Amino acid sequence: MTADALHTIRIEGLFRTITPTHISDVATNLRYEPSTGRVSRGSRSGFPVTGQRTLTYRMPDGEGEDLGYIQVPILPANGLRGRLRRAGAAEVEDALVARGLNLTWQAYQAMHCGAVTGTPDGSAPPLDEVRAIRNHLFMGLFGGGNRMTPSRLRVSTALPVLQGLIDLGAIPDAYADEAIPTTQWRRLMETLPIVRRDDLAQHLDPRAEDIVADYDSVMHEQFLLDTARRAARVRAASPSITDEMVTDDPPRGLRALSAIQVITPGTPFYVRFDARCTEAQAGLLVHALLRILRQENTGLGGKSAIGYGRFTHALTLSLDGETVDPFPGQFEGTRLQLKSTLMVRLADAFERELELIDPVVLDALVMAKRATEEEQALPQSTRRKPKSTSGGA
């Protein structure tokens, strides 16, 4: 069997949120009404809500009622794929740095973002270039470069394990034991109000007068500004009201209230990663996913600084029909299952090709050009670090 023989790999299973998880949907126009706790779309009352990414599904009749259309939170495929890509890039970069080598900015950009610039080269590549890129450890798995070569990896949008989605065929029947009743779809998300405090305006710090220079004048100026802003808001809501009617009414601080939609902790999501690739590329996929599962710096989505996005995992790996449990442990304790000969084989193939990664060849593949014979002939231990090529488009 040759080193570049292709194999079918699938990694699938569950991510279960254990803390609030948020993937922003910037297109939503949601408002939160604190008196009722309700979230509405397009209203001018209440306070702004940063929405969670969702998908709308038409549910089949079942479970005793016709639910019609429902909205469920998702972990978008492009977000999962982007994290995998950057984790895979980190694997390659760590190996290069350990050998005293570095990358051009174009190679770095292609590895992290896919494209080199905002205007990729749309011309058709020659066959030998396509083969070289597809057999490359990193570029073959993740794709990209100046010609935006397709990758061998497919990532699915992660869906909550809801009975209705199993009935639709969006999630395999094998996960039915984890299924949440479709009638509970509204409980997959909750809205958390956020109060942004203003220590000065609210006089929360008794030491502020001794710490802040020109405290009296600063506070008076802040009071005038807040009063003017409130007058403008009231006047916009009711043009008949004048400044004199509101300037003596001090600001109440409600402008600091906002809200965020999050995925409810404890929600299981079905995740799936597929590729038709070499064993070394499958090993890179495994190592990149391992970095994400360890959650050493961040979990899923945003606000990791306050603990959002933490999750547990239960995954299986299948290569050409042979299935193993690839990742025992949780969080920083997650590791590779090296009791499996399959996992050892993938890890060894990955390590062998990782040692052969050549920054000059990588830059040439990214920029759709050939490395010169003189460049390729130089030993990597003595080769100059690659210079950034100009242009990039």
Coordinates of C-alpha atoms in Angstrom, one line a residue:
M1 CA 0.0 0.0 0.0
T2 CA 1.5 3.4 -1.0
A3 CA 1.8 6.3 1.4
D4 CA -0.6 8.4 -0.7
A5 CA -3.3 5.7 -0.9
L6 CA -6.7 7.1 0.0
H7 CA -8.8 6.0 3.0
T8 CA -12.3 6.8 4.1
I9 CA -12.4 8.3 7.6
R10 CA -15.4 9.4 9.6
I11 CA -15.4 10.8 13.1
E12 CA -18.8 11.3 14.7
G13 CA -20.5 11.4 18.0
L14 CA -21.7 13.9 20.6
F15 CA -20.5 17.2 22.0
R16 CA -22.5 18.0 25.2
T17 CA -22.5 21.6 26.5
I18 CA -21.8 21.9 30.2
T19 CA -21.7 25.7 30.4
P20 CA -23.7 28.3 28.5
T21 CA -22.5 28.3 24.8
H22 CA -22.9 31.2 22.4
I23 CA -22.3 31.5 18.7
S24 CA -23.4 35.0 17.6
D25 CA -25.9 35.7 14.9
V26 CA -25.2 39.3 14.0
A27 CA -28.2 39.4 11.6
T28 CA -30.9 39.2 14.3
N29 CA -32.8 42.3 15.6
L30 CA -33.9 41.0 18.9
R31 CA -35.0 42.9 22.0
Y32 CA -35.3 41.7 25.6
E33 CA -38.1 43.0 27.9
P34 CA -36.9 42.6 31.5
S35 CA -40.3 43.0 33.0
T36 CA -41.6 39.9 31.2
G37 CA -38.4 38.1 30.3
R38 CA -39.6 37.8 26.7
V39 CA -37.5 38.2 23.6
S40 CA -39.1 39.8 20.5
R41 CA -37.9 40.6 17.0
G42 CA -38.1 44.1 15.6
S43 CA -39.5 45.8 18.7
R44 CA -38.3 49.2 19.9
S45 CA -38.9 48.5 23.5
G46 CA -36.6 46.6 25.9
F47 CA -32.9 46.1 25.4
P48 CA -30.8 44.6 22.6
V49 CA -30.1 40.9 22.5
T50 CA -27.2 39.3 20.8
G51 CA -28.8 36.3 19.2
Q52 CA -27.6 32.7 18.9
R53 CA -27.1 31.1 15.5
T54 CA -30.1 28.9 14.6
L55 CA -31.7 26.9 11.8
T56 CA -35.4 26.6 11.1
Y57 CA -36.9 23.2 10.5
R58 CA -40.4 22.1 9.4
M59 CA -41.2 19.3 11.8
P60 CA -43.2 16.2 10.7
D61 CA -46.4 15.5 12.6
G62 CA -45.6 13.3 15.6
E63 CA -45.4 13.1 19.4
G64 CA -49.1 13.9 19.5
E65 CA -49.1 17.3 17.8
D66 CA -48.1 19.2 14.7
L67 CA -45.3 21.5 15.8
G68 CA -44.9 23.3 12.4
Y69 CA -41.7 25.3 12.1
I70 CA -39.2 25.3 15.0
Q71 CA -35.8 27.1 15.5
V72 CA -33.0 25.1 17.0
P73 CA -29.5 26.3 18.0
I74 CA -26.6 25.0 15.9
L75 CA -22.8 24.8 16.0
P76 CA -22.2 26.0 12.4
A77 CA -20.0 23.9 10.2
N78 CA -17.8 26.8 9.1
G79 CA -17.0 27.6 12.7
L80 CA -16.1 24.0 13.5
R81 CA -14.1 23.8 10.3
G82 CA -12.3 27.0 11.0
R83 CA -11.2 25.8 14.5
L84 CA -10.0 22.5 13.0
R85 CA -8.0 24.3 10.3
R86 CA -6.3 26.6 12.8
A87 CA -5.6 23.7 15.2
G88 CA -4.1 21.7 12.3
A89 CA -2.0 24.8 11.3
A90 CA -0.7 25.0 14.9
E91 CA 0.5 21.3 14.7
V92 CA 2.5 22.1 11.5
E93 CA 3.8 25.4 12.9
D94 CA 5.0 23.9 16.1
A95 CA 7.0 21.3 14.2
L96 CA 8.5 24.0 11.9
V97 CA 9.5 26.3 14.8
A98 CA 11.1 23.4 16.6
R99 CA 13.3 22.9 13.5
G100 CA 14.2 26.6 13.3
L101 CA 12.0 27.3 10.2
N102 CA 9.2 29.7 9.5
L103 CA 6.6 30.6 6.9
T104 CA 5.9 33.4 4.5
W105 CA 2.9 35.5 5.4
Q106 CA 1.1 34.0 2.4
A107 CA 1.6 30.5 3.6
Y108 CA 0.5 31.5 7.1
Q109 CA -2.6 33.2 5.8
A110 CA -3.5 30.2 3.6
M111 CA -3.1 27.8 6.4
H112 CA -5.2 29.8 8.8
C113 CA -7.8 31.3 6.6
G114 CA -7.8 29.3 3.4
A115 CA -7.5 32.2 1.0
V116 CA -4.3 34.2 0.6
T117 CA -6.1 37.4 -0.4
G118 CA -9.6 38.6 -1.1
T119 CA -9.1 38.1 -4.8
P120 CA -8.1 34.4 -5.4
D121 CA -6.7 33.3 -8.8
G122 CA -9.7 31.8 -10.7
S123 CA -7.7 30.2 -13.4
A124 CA -7.8 26.4 -13.8
P125 CA -4.8 24.7 -12.2
P126 CA -2.7 22.1 -14.1
L127 CA -3.2 18.4 -13.1
D128 CA 0.3 18.0 -11.5
E129 CA -0.4 21.1 -9.3
V130 CA -3.7 19.6 -8.1
R131 CA -2.1 16.3 -7.3
A132 CA 0.7 18.0 -5.4
I133 CA -1.7 20.0 -3.3
R134 CA -4.0 17.1 -2.6
N135 CA -1.2 14.9 -1.4
H136 CA 0.3 17.6 0.8
L137 CA -0.2 16.8 4.5
F138 CA -1.9 20.1 5.4
M139 CA -3.1 21.6 2.1
G140 CA -4.5 18.4 0.8
L141 CA -6.7 17.9 3.9
F142 CA -7.9 21.5 4.4
G143 CA -7.5 23.0 0.9
G144 CA -7.2 26.6 0.0
G145 CA -4.3 28.6 -1.4
N146 CA -4.2 31.2 -4.1
R147 CA -6.4 29.0 -6.4
M148 CA -8.7 27.9 -3.5
T149 CA -8.1 24.2 -4.1
P150 CA -10.9 22.1 -2.7
S151 CA -10.2 20.1 0.5
R152 CA -10.6 16.5 1.3
L153 CA -12.4 17.3 4.6
R154 CA -16.1 17.7 5.0
V155 CA -17.5 19.1 8.3
S156 CA -21.2 18.9 9.1
T157 CA -23.2 21.5 11.0
A158 CA -23.7 20.2 14.5
L159 CA -27.4 19.8 15.4
P160 CA -29.0 19.3 18.8
V161 CA -30.2 15.7 19.3
L162 CA -33.9 16.4 19.0
Q163 CA -36.4 13.6 18.3
G164 CA -37.9 15.5 15.4
L165 CA -34.4 15.8 13.8
I166 CA -33.9 12.1 14.1
D167 CA -37.4 11.5 12.6
L168 CA -36.3 13.8 9.7
G169 CA -33.1 11.8 9.1
A170 CA -30.9 14.7 10.0
I171 CA -29.4 12.7 12.9
P172 CA -28.8 8.9 12.9
D173 CA -31.2 6.6 14.8
A174 CA -28.3 5.4 16.9
Y175 CA -28.6 8.5 19.0
A176 CA -32.3 8.0 19.8
D177 CA -31.4 7.3 23.5
E178 CA -30.1 10.8 23.8
A179 CA -33.0 12.4 22.1
I180 CA -34.8 15.4 23.6
P181 CA -38.6 15.5 23.0
T182 CA -39.3 17.8 20.1
T183 CA -42.0 19.6 22.2
Q184 CA -39.1 20.9 24.3
W185 CA -37.3 22.7 21.5
R186 CA -37.9 26.1 23.0
R187 CA -35.8 25.1 26.1
L188 CA -32.7 24.5 24.0
M189 CA -31.9 28.2 24.4
E190 CA -32.2 30.7 27.1
T191 CA -31.7 34.5 27.3
L192 CA -29.3 35.8 29.9
P193 CA -29.5 39.6 30.8
I194 CA -26.2 41.4 31.2
V195 CA -25.9 44.5 33.3
R196 CA -22.9 46.7 32.5
R197 CA -22.0 48.7 35.7
D198 CA -20.6 52.2 35.6
D199 CA -18.7 52.5 38.9
L200 CA -18.3 56.3 38.6
A201 CA -21.8 57.2 37.5
Q202 CA -23.4 54.9 40.0
H203 CA -21.0 56.0 42.8
L204 CA -20.1 52.4 43.6
D205 CA -16.6 53.1 44.7
P206 CA -16.3 55.3 47.8
R207 CA -12.5 55.7 47.1
A208 CA -13.1 57.2 43.6
E209 CA -13.2 60.8 45.0
D210 CA -9.6 60.3 46.3
I211 CA -8.4 58.5 43.2
V212 CA -9.8 60.3 40.2
A213 CA -8.3 63.7 39.3
D214 CA -10.7 66.6 39.1
Y215 CA -13.5 64.3 40.5
D216 CA -16.1 67.0 41.0
S217 CA -15.8 68.5 37.5
V218 CA -15.6 65.0 35.9
M219 CA -18.8 63.9 37.6
H220 CA -20.6 67.1 36.8
E221 CA -19.7 66.7 33.1
Q222 CA -20.7 63.1 33.1
F223 CA -24.1 64.0 34.6
L224 CA -24.7 66.7 32.0
L225 CA -23.8 64.2 29.2
D226 CA -26.1 61.5 30.5
T227 CA -29.0 63.9 31.0
A228 CA -28.6 65.2 27.4
R229 CA -28.6 61.6 26.1
R230 CA -31.7 60.8 28.0
A231 CA -33.4 63.9 26.8
A232 CA -32.6 63.0 23.2
R233 CA -34.1 59.5 23.7
V234 CA -37.3 60.7 25.3
R235 CA -37.7 63.4 22.7
A236 CA -37.3 60.8 19.9
A237 CA -40.0 58.7 21.5
S238 CA -42.4 61.6 22.0
P239 CA -41.6 64.9 20.1
S240 CA -43.9 66.9 22.2
I241 CA -41.6 66.5 25.3
T242 CA -39.0 69.3 25.7
D243 CA -35.6 69.2 27.3
E244 CA -36.9 71.2 30.3
M245 CA -39.2 68.3 31.2
V246 CA -36.4 65.8 31.5
T247 CA -33.2 67.5 32.4
D248 CA -34.0 67.4 36.2
D249 CA -34.6 63.7 36.0
P250 CA -31.3 61.9 36.5
P251 CA -30.3 58.9 34.3
R252 CA -31.4 55.6 35.7
G253 CA -28.7 53.5 34.1
L254 CA -31.0 51.2 32.1
R255 CA -29.0 51.9 29.0
A256 CA -26.4 49.5 30.4
L257 CA -28.7 46.5 30.2
S258 CA -28.4 44.1 27.4
A259 CA -28.9 40.3 26.9
I260 CA -27.4 37.3 25.2
Q261 CA -29.0 34.1 23.9
V262 CA -27.1 31.0 24.8
I263 CA -27.4 27.2 24.3
T264 CA -28.7 25.6 27.5
P265 CA -26.0 23.6 29.4
G266 CA -26.5 19.9 29.0
T267 CA -27.6 20.0 25.4
P268 CA -26.2 17.1 23.3
F269 CA -25.1 18.0 19.7
Y270 CA -24.4 15.5 16.9
V271 CA -21.1 16.2 15.2
R272 CA -19.5 14.6 12.2
F273 CA -16.3 14.9 10.2
D274 CA -15.7 13.0 7.0
A275 CA -12.7 12.8 4.7
R276 CA -11.3 10.7 1.8
C277 CA -7.6 11.1 2.4
T278 CA -4.2 9.6 3.1
E279 CA -3.4 8.0 6.5
A280 CA -1.1 11.0 7.3
Q281 CA -3.9 13.4 6.6
A282 CA -6.2 11.4 8.7
G283 CA -3.6 11.6 11.5
L284 CA -3.5 15.4 11.1
L285 CA -7.3 15.5 11.4
V286 CA -7.1 13.4 14.6
H287 CA -4.4 15.6 16.1
A288 CA -6.2 18.9 15.2
L289 CA -9.4 17.6 16.8
L290 CA -7.5 16.6 19.9
R291 CA -6.4 20.2 20.4
I292 CA -10.0 21.3 20.2
L293 CA -11.3 18.6 22.6
R294 CA -8.7 19.5 25.2
Q295 CA -10.2 23.0 25.5
E296 CA -6.9 24.3 27.0
N297 CA -7.5 27.9 25.8
T298 CA -11.1 28.0 24.5
G299 CA -14.3 26.0 24.1
L300 CA -17.0 26.4 21.6
G301 CA -18.2 29.8 20.4
G302 CA -17.4 33.0 22.2
K303 CA -17.0 34.4 25.8
S304 CA -14.5 31.7 26.8
A305 CA -13.0 34.2 29.2
I306 CA -16.1 33.8 31.5
G307 CA -16.3 30.0 31.0
Y308 CA -18.7 29.8 28.1
G309 CA -18.5 27.0 25.6
R310 CA -17.2 24.1 27.7
F311 CA -18.3 20.7 26.6
T312 CA -17.8 17.0 27.0
H313 CA -17.3 14.6 24.1
A314 CA -18.1 11.0 23.1
L315 CA -16.8 10.2 19.6
T316 CA -16.0 7.2 17.5
L317 CA -13.5 7.0 14.6
S318 CA -14.0 4.7 11.6
L319 CA -11.3 4.2 9.0
D320 CA -12.3 1.9 6.0
G321 CA -14.9 0.2 8.3
E322 CA -12.6 -0.3 11.3
T323 CA -14.0 1.5 14.3
V324 CA -12.3 2.6 17.5
D325 CA -12.8 5.0 20.5
P326 CA -10.2 7.6 19.6
F327 CA -10.2 10.0 22.5
P328 CA -10.4 8.7 26.1
G329 CA -10.5 11.3 28.8
Q330 CA -12.1 14.8 29.0
F331 CA -10.9 18.4 28.8
E332 CA -7.1 18.8 29.3
G333 CA -7.0 15.0 30.1
T334 CA -8.2 14.0 26.6
R335 CA -5.5 11.9 24.8
L336 CA -5.1 9.6 21.9
Q337 CA -6.1 6.0 22.2
L338 CA -2.7 4.5 21.6
K339 CA -3.9 1.0 22.7
S340 CA -5.4 0.8 19.2
T341 CA -3.1 -0.3 16.4
L342 CA -5.2 1.8 14.0
M343 CA -4.6 5.0 16.1
V344 CA -0.9 4.2 16.3
R345 CA -0.8 3.7 12.5
L346 CA -2.4 7.1 11.9
A347 CA -0.2 8.9 14.5
D348 CA 3.0 7.4 13.0
A349 CA 2.0 8.3 9.4
F350 CA 1.3 11.8 10.5
E351 CA 4.6 12.2 12.4
R352 CA 6.6 10.9 9.4
E353 CA 5.1 13.4 7.0
L354 CA 5.2 16.2 9.6
E355 CA 8.9 15.9 9.7
L356 CA 9.1 16.3 5.9
I357 CA 7.0 19.6 5.8
D358 CA 9.1 22.0 3.7
P359 CA 8.2 25.8 4.1
V360 CA 9.5 26.6 0.6
V361 CA 7.4 23.9 -1.1
L362 CA 4.4 24.9 1.0
D363 CA 4.7 28.5 -0.1
A364 CA 5.0 27.3 -3.7
L365 CA 1.9 25.2 -3.4
V366 CA 0.0 28.1 -1.7
M367 CA 1.0 30.6 -4.4
A368 CA 0.4 28.2 -7.3
K369 CA 4.0 28.4 -8.4
R370 CA 6.9 25.9 -8.5
A371 CA 9.8 26.0 -6.1
T372 CA 13.1 26.3 -8.0
E373 CA 15.3 23.2 -8.3
E374 CA 18.0 25.1 -6.3
E375 CA 15.5 25.8 -3.5
Q376 CA 14.3 22.2 -3.3
A377 CA 17.9 20.9 -3.4
L378 CA 19.0 22.8 -0.3
P379 CA 18.9 20.7 3.0
Q380 CA 16.3 22.0 5.3
S381 CA 18.8 22.3 8.2
T382 CA 20.8 24.8 6.2
R383 CA 18.1 26.4 4.1
R384 CA 17.5 30.1 4.5
K385 CA 14.1 31.1 6.0
P386 CA 11.7 31.8 3.1
K387 CA 11.2 35.4 2.2
S388 CA 7.7 36.8 1.8
T389 CA 6.8 36.9 -1.9
S390 CA 5.3 40.1 -3.1
G391 CA 1.8 40.6 -4.4
G392 CA 0.0 37.4 -3.3
A393 CA -2.9 37.7 -5.7

